[in-house]
Short mmCIF file of C-alpha atoms in Angstrom, two decimals:
data_model
loop_
_atom_site.label_atom_id
_atom_site.label_comp_id
_atom_site.label_asym_id
_atom_site.label_seq_id
_atom_site.Cartn_x
_atom_site.Cartn_y
_atom_site.Cartn_z
CA MET A 1 125.39 132.58 76.48
CA LYS A 2 124.57 128.97 75.58
CA THR A 3 121.89 128.53 72.91
CA ARG A 4 119.69 125.46 73.16
CA THR A 5 119.21 123.32 70.10
CA ALA A 6 115.87 123.68 68.35
CA ALA A 7 113.33 121.50 70.10
CA LEU A 8 111.77 118.43 68.51
CA THR A 9 108.16 117.48 69.05
CA ARG A 10 105.81 114.93 67.58
CA PRO A 11 103.91 116.17 64.50
CA ASP A 12 100.91 116.97 66.73
CA GLY A 13 103.07 119.17 68.97
CA THR A 14 103.20 116.77 71.93
CA PRO A 15 106.56 115.79 73.48
CA VAL A 16 108.68 113.08 71.90
CA ARG A 17 108.47 109.85 73.92
CA VAL A 18 111.63 107.89 74.73
CA LEU A 19 112.03 104.68 76.71
CA VAL A 20 115.46 104.14 78.33
CA VAL A 21 116.30 100.48 79.06
CA ASP A 22 119.41 99.85 81.16
CA ASP A 23 120.02 97.90 84.38
CA GLU A 24 122.60 100.41 85.66
CA PRO A 25 120.47 102.79 87.80
CA ASP A 26 122.97 105.68 87.77
CA LEU A 27 123.40 105.55 84.00
CA ALA A 28 119.66 105.29 83.38
CA GLU A 29 119.05 108.29 85.65
CA VAL A 30 121.64 110.45 83.90
CA VAL A 31 120.36 109.56 80.41
CA THR A 32 116.75 110.09 81.47
CA GLY A 33 117.59 113.51 82.88
CA ALA A 34 119.41 114.58 79.71
CA LEU A 35 116.47 113.59 77.52
CA ARG A 36 113.95 115.34 79.77
CA TYR A 37 116.05 118.48 79.43
CA GLU A 38 115.27 118.27 75.71
CA GLY A 39 111.61 118.60 76.63
CA TRP A 40 110.88 114.94 75.90
CA GLU A 41 108.68 112.57 77.88
CA VAL A 42 110.87 109.77 79.22
CA ARG A 43 110.34 106.50 81.06
CA SER A 44 112.90 103.90 82.08
CA ALA A 45 113.09 100.16 82.66
CA ALA A 46 115.82 97.98 84.18
CA SER A 47 114.98 94.64 82.56
CA ALA A 48 113.68 93.19 79.32
CA SER A 49 110.31 92.20 80.80
CA ALA A 50 109.79 95.65 82.33
CA ALA A 51 110.82 97.30 79.05
CA LEU A 52 108.24 95.38 77.03
CA CYS A 53 105.50 96.22 79.54
CA GLU A 54 106.43 99.91 79.46
CA ALA A 55 106.58 99.90 75.66
CA ARG A 56 103.06 98.51 75.39
CA ALA A 57 101.67 101.16 77.76
CA PHE A 58 103.88 104.13 76.80
CA ARG A 59 104.12 103.66 73.00
CA PRO A 60 107.55 105.34 72.71
CA ASP A 61 108.84 106.98 69.55
CA ALA A 62 112.38 105.82 70.35
CA VAL A 63 114.06 103.32 72.67
CA VAL A 64 117.57 103.57 74.12
CA LEU A 65 118.31 99.89 74.63
CA ASP A 66 121.21 98.25 76.46
CA ILE A 67 122.29 95.06 74.69
CA MET A 68 123.22 93.33 77.96
CA LEU A 69 120.19 92.99 80.26
CA PRO A 70 119.81 90.71 83.29
CA ASP A 71 116.93 88.58 81.99
CA ARG A 72 117.36 88.68 78.18
CA ASP A 73 119.65 90.25 75.64
CA GLY A 74 118.66 93.47 73.92
CA LEU A 75 118.56 91.88 70.47
CA SER A 76 115.64 89.64 71.43
CA VAL A 77 113.92 92.58 73.11
CA LEU A 78 114.24 94.50 69.84
CA ARG A 79 112.45 91.75 67.95
CA ASP A 80 109.52 91.85 70.39
CA LEU A 81 109.42 95.66 70.32
CA ARG A 82 109.24 95.76 66.55
CA SER A 83 106.51 93.11 66.42
CA GLY A 84 104.22 95.56 68.24
CA GLN A 85 105.69 98.86 67.00
CA PRO A 86 107.40 98.29 63.65
CA HIS A 87 108.44 101.93 63.26
CA VAL A 88 109.93 102.63 66.69
CA CYS A 89 113.52 103.96 66.53
CA VAL A 90 116.06 101.90 68.50
CA LEU A 91 119.46 103.13 69.65
CA PHE A 92 121.61 100.38 71.16
CA LEU A 93 123.94 100.90 74.12
CA THR A 94 126.84 98.47 74.09
CA ALA A 95 129.99 97.97 76.13
CA ARG A 96 131.53 96.14 73.18
CA ASP A 97 133.08 97.93 70.24
CA THR A 98 133.97 95.19 67.79
CA VAL A 99 132.89 95.31 64.16
CA GLU A 100 131.06 91.99 64.62
CA ASP A 101 128.98 93.37 67.49
CA ARG A 102 128.04 96.46 65.53
CA ILE A 103 127.03 94.38 62.50
CA THR A 104 124.97 92.06 64.71
CA GLY A 105 123.06 94.95 66.24
CA ILE A 106 122.34 96.69 62.97
CA THR A 107 121.44 93.43 61.22
CA ALA A 108 118.97 92.64 64.02
CA GLY A 109 117.15 95.86 63.19
CA GLY A 110 118.81 98.45 65.41
CA ASP A 111 118.90 101.92 63.87
CA ASP A 112 122.13 103.07 65.52
CA TYR A 113 124.37 102.41 68.52
CA VAL A 114 126.71 104.14 70.95
CA THR A 115 129.53 102.46 72.84
CA LYS A 116 129.94 102.85 76.59
CA PRO A 117 131.31 105.13 77.88
CA PHE A 118 129.64 107.77 75.71
CA SER A 119 128.89 111.48 75.89
CA LEU A 120 125.33 112.54 76.57
CA GLY A 121 125.63 115.09 73.77
CA GLU A 122 126.41 112.35 71.27
CA LEU A 123 123.53 110.18 72.47
CA VAL A 124 121.01 113.04 72.21
CA ALA A 125 122.32 114.04 68.77
CA ARG A 126 122.00 110.48 67.47
CA LEU A 127 118.45 110.18 68.79
CA ARG A 128 117.47 113.48 67.20
CA GLY A 129 118.91 112.29 63.90
CA LEU A 130 117.02 108.99 64.05
CA LEU A 131 113.72 110.68 64.83
CA ARG A 132 114.14 113.24 62.07
CA ARG A 133 115.03 110.63 59.46
CA ALA A 134 112.06 108.51 60.51
CA GLY A 135 109.77 111.51 59.93
CA MET A 136 108.36 111.16 63.44
CA THR A 137 109.01 114.73 64.59
CA ARG A 138 108.88 118.35 63.60
CA GLU A 139 111.32 121.05 64.60
CA ARG A 140 110.52 124.39 66.17
CA ALA A 141 112.46 127.26 67.66
CA ALA A 142 112.86 126.27 71.29
CA ASP A 143 112.88 129.81 72.62
CA SER A 144 109.97 131.37 70.74
CA LEU A 145 107.24 128.92 69.66
CA LEU A 146 105.36 126.70 72.10
CA VAL A 147 103.10 124.04 70.59
CA VAL A 148 100.68 121.73 72.40
CA GLY A 149 98.26 119.91 70.13
CA ASP A 150 96.57 122.51 67.90
CA LEU A 151 97.44 125.34 70.33
CA GLU A 152 100.43 127.54 69.43
CA LEU A 153 101.98 130.43 71.35
CA ASP A 154 104.69 132.64 69.87
CA GLU A 155 106.61 134.11 72.77
CA ASP A 156 108.41 136.69 70.63
CA ALA A 157 105.37 137.96 68.72
CA HIS A 158 102.97 137.52 71.69
CA GLU A 159 100.52 135.74 69.40
CA VAL A 160 98.33 132.74 70.18
CA THR A 161 96.33 130.54 67.81
CA ARG A 162 94.18 127.47 68.29
CA GLY A 163 93.48 125.39 65.23
CA GLY A 164 94.91 128.27 63.20
CA ASP A 165 92.41 130.78 64.62
CA PRO A 166 93.90 133.79 66.47
CA VAL A 167 93.16 134.11 70.19
CA ASP A 168 93.29 137.57 71.77
CA LEU A 169 94.69 137.44 75.32
CA SER A 170 95.45 140.05 77.95
CA PRO A 171 99.09 140.20 79.17
CA THR A 172 98.26 138.20 82.32
CA GLU A 173 96.26 135.62 80.39
CA PHE A 174 99.18 135.29 77.98
CA GLN A 175 101.65 134.71 80.85
CA LEU A 176 99.37 132.13 82.47
CA LEU A 177 98.89 130.22 79.20
CA ARG A 178 102.64 130.34 78.51
CA CYS A 179 103.28 128.81 81.93
CA LEU A 180 100.81 125.99 81.28
CA MET A 181 102.25 125.38 77.79
CA ARG A 182 105.79 125.21 79.13
CA HIS A 183 104.65 122.36 81.37
CA PRO A 184 102.23 120.32 79.21
CA ARG A 185 100.61 117.32 80.92
CA GLN A 186 102.07 118.49 84.23
CA VAL A 187 99.68 119.40 87.05
CA LEU A 188 100.53 122.83 88.46
CA SER A 189 99.09 123.89 91.82
CA LYS A 190 97.53 127.31 92.44
CA THR A 191 100.54 128.18 94.60
CA GLN A 192 102.94 127.27 91.78
CA LEU A 193 100.97 129.32 89.27
CA LEU A 194 100.88 132.33 91.60
CA ASP A 195 104.64 132.12 91.94
CA LEU A 196 105.37 131.49 88.25
CA VAL A 197 102.93 133.98 86.73
CA TRP A 198 102.51 136.77 89.26
CA SER A 199 105.96 136.34 90.89
CA TYR A 200 104.87 137.49 94.32
CA ASP A 201 102.77 136.33 97.26
CA PHE A 202 99.07 137.08 96.94
CA GLY A 203 98.58 136.27 100.62
CA GLY A 204 96.83 133.03 99.80
CA GLN A 205 94.40 134.61 97.33
CA ALA A 206 94.25 131.54 95.13
CA HIS A 207 90.92 132.76 93.72
CA VAL A 208 92.99 135.00 91.42
CA VAL A 209 94.25 131.86 89.66
CA GLU A 210 90.73 130.44 89.43
CA LEU A 211 89.51 133.71 87.89
CA TYR A 212 92.19 133.81 85.19
CA ILE A 213 91.82 130.10 84.44
CA SER A 214 88.13 130.80 83.77
CA TYR A 215 89.10 133.67 81.45
CA LEU A 216 91.50 131.39 79.55
CA ARG A 217 88.93 128.63 79.21
CA LYS A 218 86.44 131.02 77.62
CA LYS A 219 89.01 132.04 75.02
CA ILE A 220 90.90 128.77 74.46
CA ASP A 221 88.32 126.04 75.05
CA SER A 222 84.99 127.68 74.22
CA GLY A 223 83.23 125.70 71.50
CA ARG A 224 86.12 123.22 71.30
CA ASP A 225 87.30 120.06 73.03
CA PRO A 226 88.82 121.33 76.30
CA MET A 227 92.57 121.42 76.85
CA ILE A 228 92.66 123.08 80.30
CA HIS A 229 91.63 120.62 83.01
CA THR A 230 91.10 120.90 86.76
CA VAL A 231 92.64 118.14 88.87
CA ARG A 232 90.63 118.24 92.07
CA GLY A 233 92.75 119.02 95.09
CA ALA A 234 95.92 119.35 93.00
CA GLY A 235 95.67 122.18 90.47
CA TYR A 236 95.43 122.61 86.70
CA VAL A 237 96.92 120.87 83.68
CA LEU A 238 97.05 121.56 79.94
CA ARG A 239 96.67 118.48 77.76
CA PRO A 240 96.43 118.13 73.97
CA VAL A 241 93.13 116.80 72.70
CA HIS A 242 93.45 113.14 71.74
CA GLN A 243 92.76 112.59 68.08
#
């Protein structure tokens, strides 16, 4: 059985953010998918101007940056990125593999590079290494500990804490919270939650979800800034509290 690599998160437990900049749609889609599989939050851009707009709004921890872009070269994009986010990690994608090109990219401030064609495994490994060395992440066991903000759930021990304080949950409450924590910032409908948590059709009795969400709120959010939010007409979402 394949074992997934330990997951990386930001120090506050939220997903690592990566911006993928490449004007080849198929390549950008494949890279984006591989990074999302790591549990990271990913956006993409196909030009230098779009990349800089996304970077200002998204505030990525790392950027996968093609050197050859249709409107500007990646080296000039790097300079603009670093002027606004001096600590962002940058991994260059290049179709050229000469020593001069590598030196140029690193001298311009790039942290690392991969040469096309490349393996997705290598790209992910290099990004993980950059983020670790920059001290921008923390590592957790991907299959046992879920962390969103100050909320932690240990799947093996069946223990939950918020801000270090233990939270006592019933088995169903625990399963519902685990589902929400496995999909942070993602709105889940009542139908999805019924299917994921109870695993069978309640005949449209969505009030069961509402009831257990209310139970969770009393135990997770009572007396604290709320993390469980209702999105009217759509469902529920778990978000870390912004510091």
